[in-house]
Short mmCIF file of C-alpha atoms in Angstrom, two decimals:
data_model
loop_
_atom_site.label_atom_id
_atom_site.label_comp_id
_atom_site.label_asym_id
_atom_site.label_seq_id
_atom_site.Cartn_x
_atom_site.Cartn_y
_atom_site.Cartn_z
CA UNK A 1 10.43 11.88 -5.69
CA UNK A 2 7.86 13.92 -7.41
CA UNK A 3 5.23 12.26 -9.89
CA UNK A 4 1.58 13.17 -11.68
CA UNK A 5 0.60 9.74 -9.87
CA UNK A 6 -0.69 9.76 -6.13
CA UNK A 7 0.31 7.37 -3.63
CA UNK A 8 -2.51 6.46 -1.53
CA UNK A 9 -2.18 5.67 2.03
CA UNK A 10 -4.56 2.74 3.89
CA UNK A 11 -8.24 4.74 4.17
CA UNK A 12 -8.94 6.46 7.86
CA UNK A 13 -11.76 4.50 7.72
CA UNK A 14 -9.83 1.22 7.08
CA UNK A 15 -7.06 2.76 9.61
CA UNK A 16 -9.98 2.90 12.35
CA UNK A 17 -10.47 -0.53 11.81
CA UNK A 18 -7.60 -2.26 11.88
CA UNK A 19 -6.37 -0.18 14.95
CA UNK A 20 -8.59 -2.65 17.05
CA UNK A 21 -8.72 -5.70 14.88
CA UNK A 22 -7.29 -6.76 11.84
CA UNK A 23 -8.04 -7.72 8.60
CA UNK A 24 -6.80 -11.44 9.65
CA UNK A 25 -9.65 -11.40 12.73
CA UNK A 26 -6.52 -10.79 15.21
CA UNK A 27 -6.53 -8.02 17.90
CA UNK A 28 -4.02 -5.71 16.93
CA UNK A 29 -1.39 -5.04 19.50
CA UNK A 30 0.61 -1.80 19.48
CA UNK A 31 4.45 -1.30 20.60
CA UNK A 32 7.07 1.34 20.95
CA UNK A 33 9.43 1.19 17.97
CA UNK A 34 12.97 1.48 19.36
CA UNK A 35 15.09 1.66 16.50
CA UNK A 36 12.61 3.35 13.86
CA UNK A 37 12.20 3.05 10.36
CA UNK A 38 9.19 1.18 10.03
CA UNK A 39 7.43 1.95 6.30
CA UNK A 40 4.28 3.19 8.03
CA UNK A 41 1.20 2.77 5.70
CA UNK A 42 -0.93 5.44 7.42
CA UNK A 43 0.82 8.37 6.66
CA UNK A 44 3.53 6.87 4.14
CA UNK A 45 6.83 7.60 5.87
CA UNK A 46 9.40 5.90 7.74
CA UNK A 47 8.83 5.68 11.68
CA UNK A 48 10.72 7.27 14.19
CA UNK A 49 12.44 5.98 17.06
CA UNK A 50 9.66 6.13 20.32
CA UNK A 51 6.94 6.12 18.58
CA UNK A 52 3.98 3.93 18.97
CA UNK A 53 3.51 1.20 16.12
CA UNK A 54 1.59 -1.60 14.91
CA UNK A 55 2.03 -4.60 12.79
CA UNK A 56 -0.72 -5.58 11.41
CA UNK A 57 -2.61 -8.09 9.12
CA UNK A 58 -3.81 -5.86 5.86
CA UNK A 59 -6.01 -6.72 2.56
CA UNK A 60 -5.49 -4.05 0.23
CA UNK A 61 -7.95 -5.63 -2.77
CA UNK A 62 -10.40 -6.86 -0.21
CA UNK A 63 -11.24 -3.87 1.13
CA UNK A 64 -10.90 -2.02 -2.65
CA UNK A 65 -13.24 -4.64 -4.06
CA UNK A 66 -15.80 -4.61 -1.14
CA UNK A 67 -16.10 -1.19 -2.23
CA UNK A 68 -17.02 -1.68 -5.65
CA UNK A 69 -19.08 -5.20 -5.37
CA UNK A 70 -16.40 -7.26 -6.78
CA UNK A 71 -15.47 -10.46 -6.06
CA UNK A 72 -11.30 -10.37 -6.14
CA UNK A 73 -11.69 -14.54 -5.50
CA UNK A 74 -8.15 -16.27 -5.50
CA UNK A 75 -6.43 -12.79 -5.62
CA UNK A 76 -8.09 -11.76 -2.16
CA UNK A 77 -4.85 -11.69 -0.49
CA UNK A 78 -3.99 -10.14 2.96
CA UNK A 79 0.04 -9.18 4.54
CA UNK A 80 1.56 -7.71 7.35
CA UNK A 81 1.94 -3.97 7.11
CA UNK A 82 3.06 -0.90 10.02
CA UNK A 83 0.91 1.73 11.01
CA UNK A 84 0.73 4.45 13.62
CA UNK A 85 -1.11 2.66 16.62
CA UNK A 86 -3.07 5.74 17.37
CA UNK A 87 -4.52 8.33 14.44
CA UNK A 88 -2.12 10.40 12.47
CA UNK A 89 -1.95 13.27 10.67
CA UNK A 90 -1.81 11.08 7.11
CA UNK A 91 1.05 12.07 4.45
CA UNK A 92 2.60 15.61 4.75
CA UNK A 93 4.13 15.66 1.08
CA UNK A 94 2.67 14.79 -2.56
CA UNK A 95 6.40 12.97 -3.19
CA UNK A 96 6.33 9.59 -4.26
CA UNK A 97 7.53 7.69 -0.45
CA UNK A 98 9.59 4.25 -0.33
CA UNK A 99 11.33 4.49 -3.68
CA UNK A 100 14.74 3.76 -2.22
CA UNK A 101 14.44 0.10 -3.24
CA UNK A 102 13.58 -2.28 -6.10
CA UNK A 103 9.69 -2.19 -6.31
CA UNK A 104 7.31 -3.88 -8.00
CA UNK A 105 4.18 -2.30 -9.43
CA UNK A 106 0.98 -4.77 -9.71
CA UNK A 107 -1.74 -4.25 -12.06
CA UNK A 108 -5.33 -5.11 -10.98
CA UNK A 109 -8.46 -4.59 -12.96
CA UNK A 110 -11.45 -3.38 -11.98
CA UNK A 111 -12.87 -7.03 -10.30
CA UNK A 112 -9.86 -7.33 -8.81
CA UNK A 113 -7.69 -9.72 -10.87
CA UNK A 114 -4.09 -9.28 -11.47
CA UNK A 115 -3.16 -8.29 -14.77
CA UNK A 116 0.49 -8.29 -14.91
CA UNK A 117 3.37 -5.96 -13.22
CA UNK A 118 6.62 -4.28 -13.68
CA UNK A 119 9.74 -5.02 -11.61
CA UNK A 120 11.35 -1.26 -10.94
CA UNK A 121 14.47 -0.53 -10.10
CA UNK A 122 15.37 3.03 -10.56
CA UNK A 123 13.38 5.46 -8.59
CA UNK A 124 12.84 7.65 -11.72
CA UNK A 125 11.06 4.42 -13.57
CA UNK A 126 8.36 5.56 -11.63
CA UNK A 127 5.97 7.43 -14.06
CA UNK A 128 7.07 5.24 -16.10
CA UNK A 129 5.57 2.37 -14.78
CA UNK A 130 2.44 4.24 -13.73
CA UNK A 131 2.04 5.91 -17.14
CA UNK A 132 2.50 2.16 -18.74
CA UNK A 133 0.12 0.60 -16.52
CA UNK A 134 -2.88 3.38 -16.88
CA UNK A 135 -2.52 3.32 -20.35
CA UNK A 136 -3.60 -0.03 -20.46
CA UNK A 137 -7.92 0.71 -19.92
CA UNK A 138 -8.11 -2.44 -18.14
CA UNK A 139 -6.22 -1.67 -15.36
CA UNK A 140 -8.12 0.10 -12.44
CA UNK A 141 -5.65 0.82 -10.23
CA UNK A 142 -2.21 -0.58 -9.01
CA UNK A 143 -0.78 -1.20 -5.96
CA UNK A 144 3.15 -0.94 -5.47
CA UNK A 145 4.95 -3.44 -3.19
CA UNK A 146 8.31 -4.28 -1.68
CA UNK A 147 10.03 -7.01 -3.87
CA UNK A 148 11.92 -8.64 -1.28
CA UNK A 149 8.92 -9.71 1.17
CA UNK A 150 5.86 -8.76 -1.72
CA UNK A 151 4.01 -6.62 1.22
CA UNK A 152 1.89 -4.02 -0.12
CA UNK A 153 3.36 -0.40 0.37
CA UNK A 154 0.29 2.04 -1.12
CA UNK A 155 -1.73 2.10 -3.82
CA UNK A 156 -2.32 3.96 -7.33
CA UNK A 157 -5.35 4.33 -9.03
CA UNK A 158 -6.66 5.89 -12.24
CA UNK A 159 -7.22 9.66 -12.32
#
């Protein structure tokens, strides 16, 4: 799905990281993905069967904030996402990825408190949601996450 909004996978920088440790202090410990079909974070696709995976311990705002000097406080949260276990190309297409299922779309502000969300359920709700959320000036960016198990999927900030 096309949109004027870019999803943003996890930083190379962040990637490098959290290849060796992550953001939960624990070594990270790669595998071979038999079946496929992980929602890989790094380059924003599902996995294929063979290749060489990671679960991982991730936190999205932690690392944002950090950035900035903010202080996210209670919000600070960290969850389990997939990435390639060795470096990766990154995203090959500008389409919005893991729209296939209900989605929620979290509004932070710019020190890191959440300001709200939208449950979506249609994959064309998309812009929608984006254009709502960015038209509010207190939100800084948004991150979009899988309803069922709330794990972060990418993020979406302000142009």
């Amino acid at each position: 799905m096309t949109t004027a909004y870019s999803a943003l996978p996890i930083a190379p920088r962040a990637l490098k990281d959290l290849r060796t440790t992550d953001d939960a202090g624990r070594p990270t410990t790669p595998f071979t993905d038999a079946e496929g079909g992980a929602p890989l974070r790094c380059c924003l696709r599902r996995g294929e069967p063979g290749e060489r995976i990671a679960l991982v311990s991730y936190a999205p705002l932690r690392r944002w904030a950090s950035e900035r000097g903010v202080d996210p406080g209670a919000y600070d949260e960290q969850g389990p996402v997939f990435i390639h276990a060795e470096e990766c190309a990154g995203p090959d297409t500008d389409a919005l990825p893991f729209t296939n299922s209900h989605r929620t779309v979290r509004r932070y502000s710019a020190e890191g408190h959440i300001l709200g969300g939208r449950h979506v359920e249609d994959p064309a709700a998309f812009d929608e949601a984006f254009t709502e959320a960015f038209d509010d000036p207190a939100v800084a960016l948004v991150h979009v996450r899988a309803v069922e198990y709330g794990c972060f999927l990418y993020e979406v900030r302000r142009a």
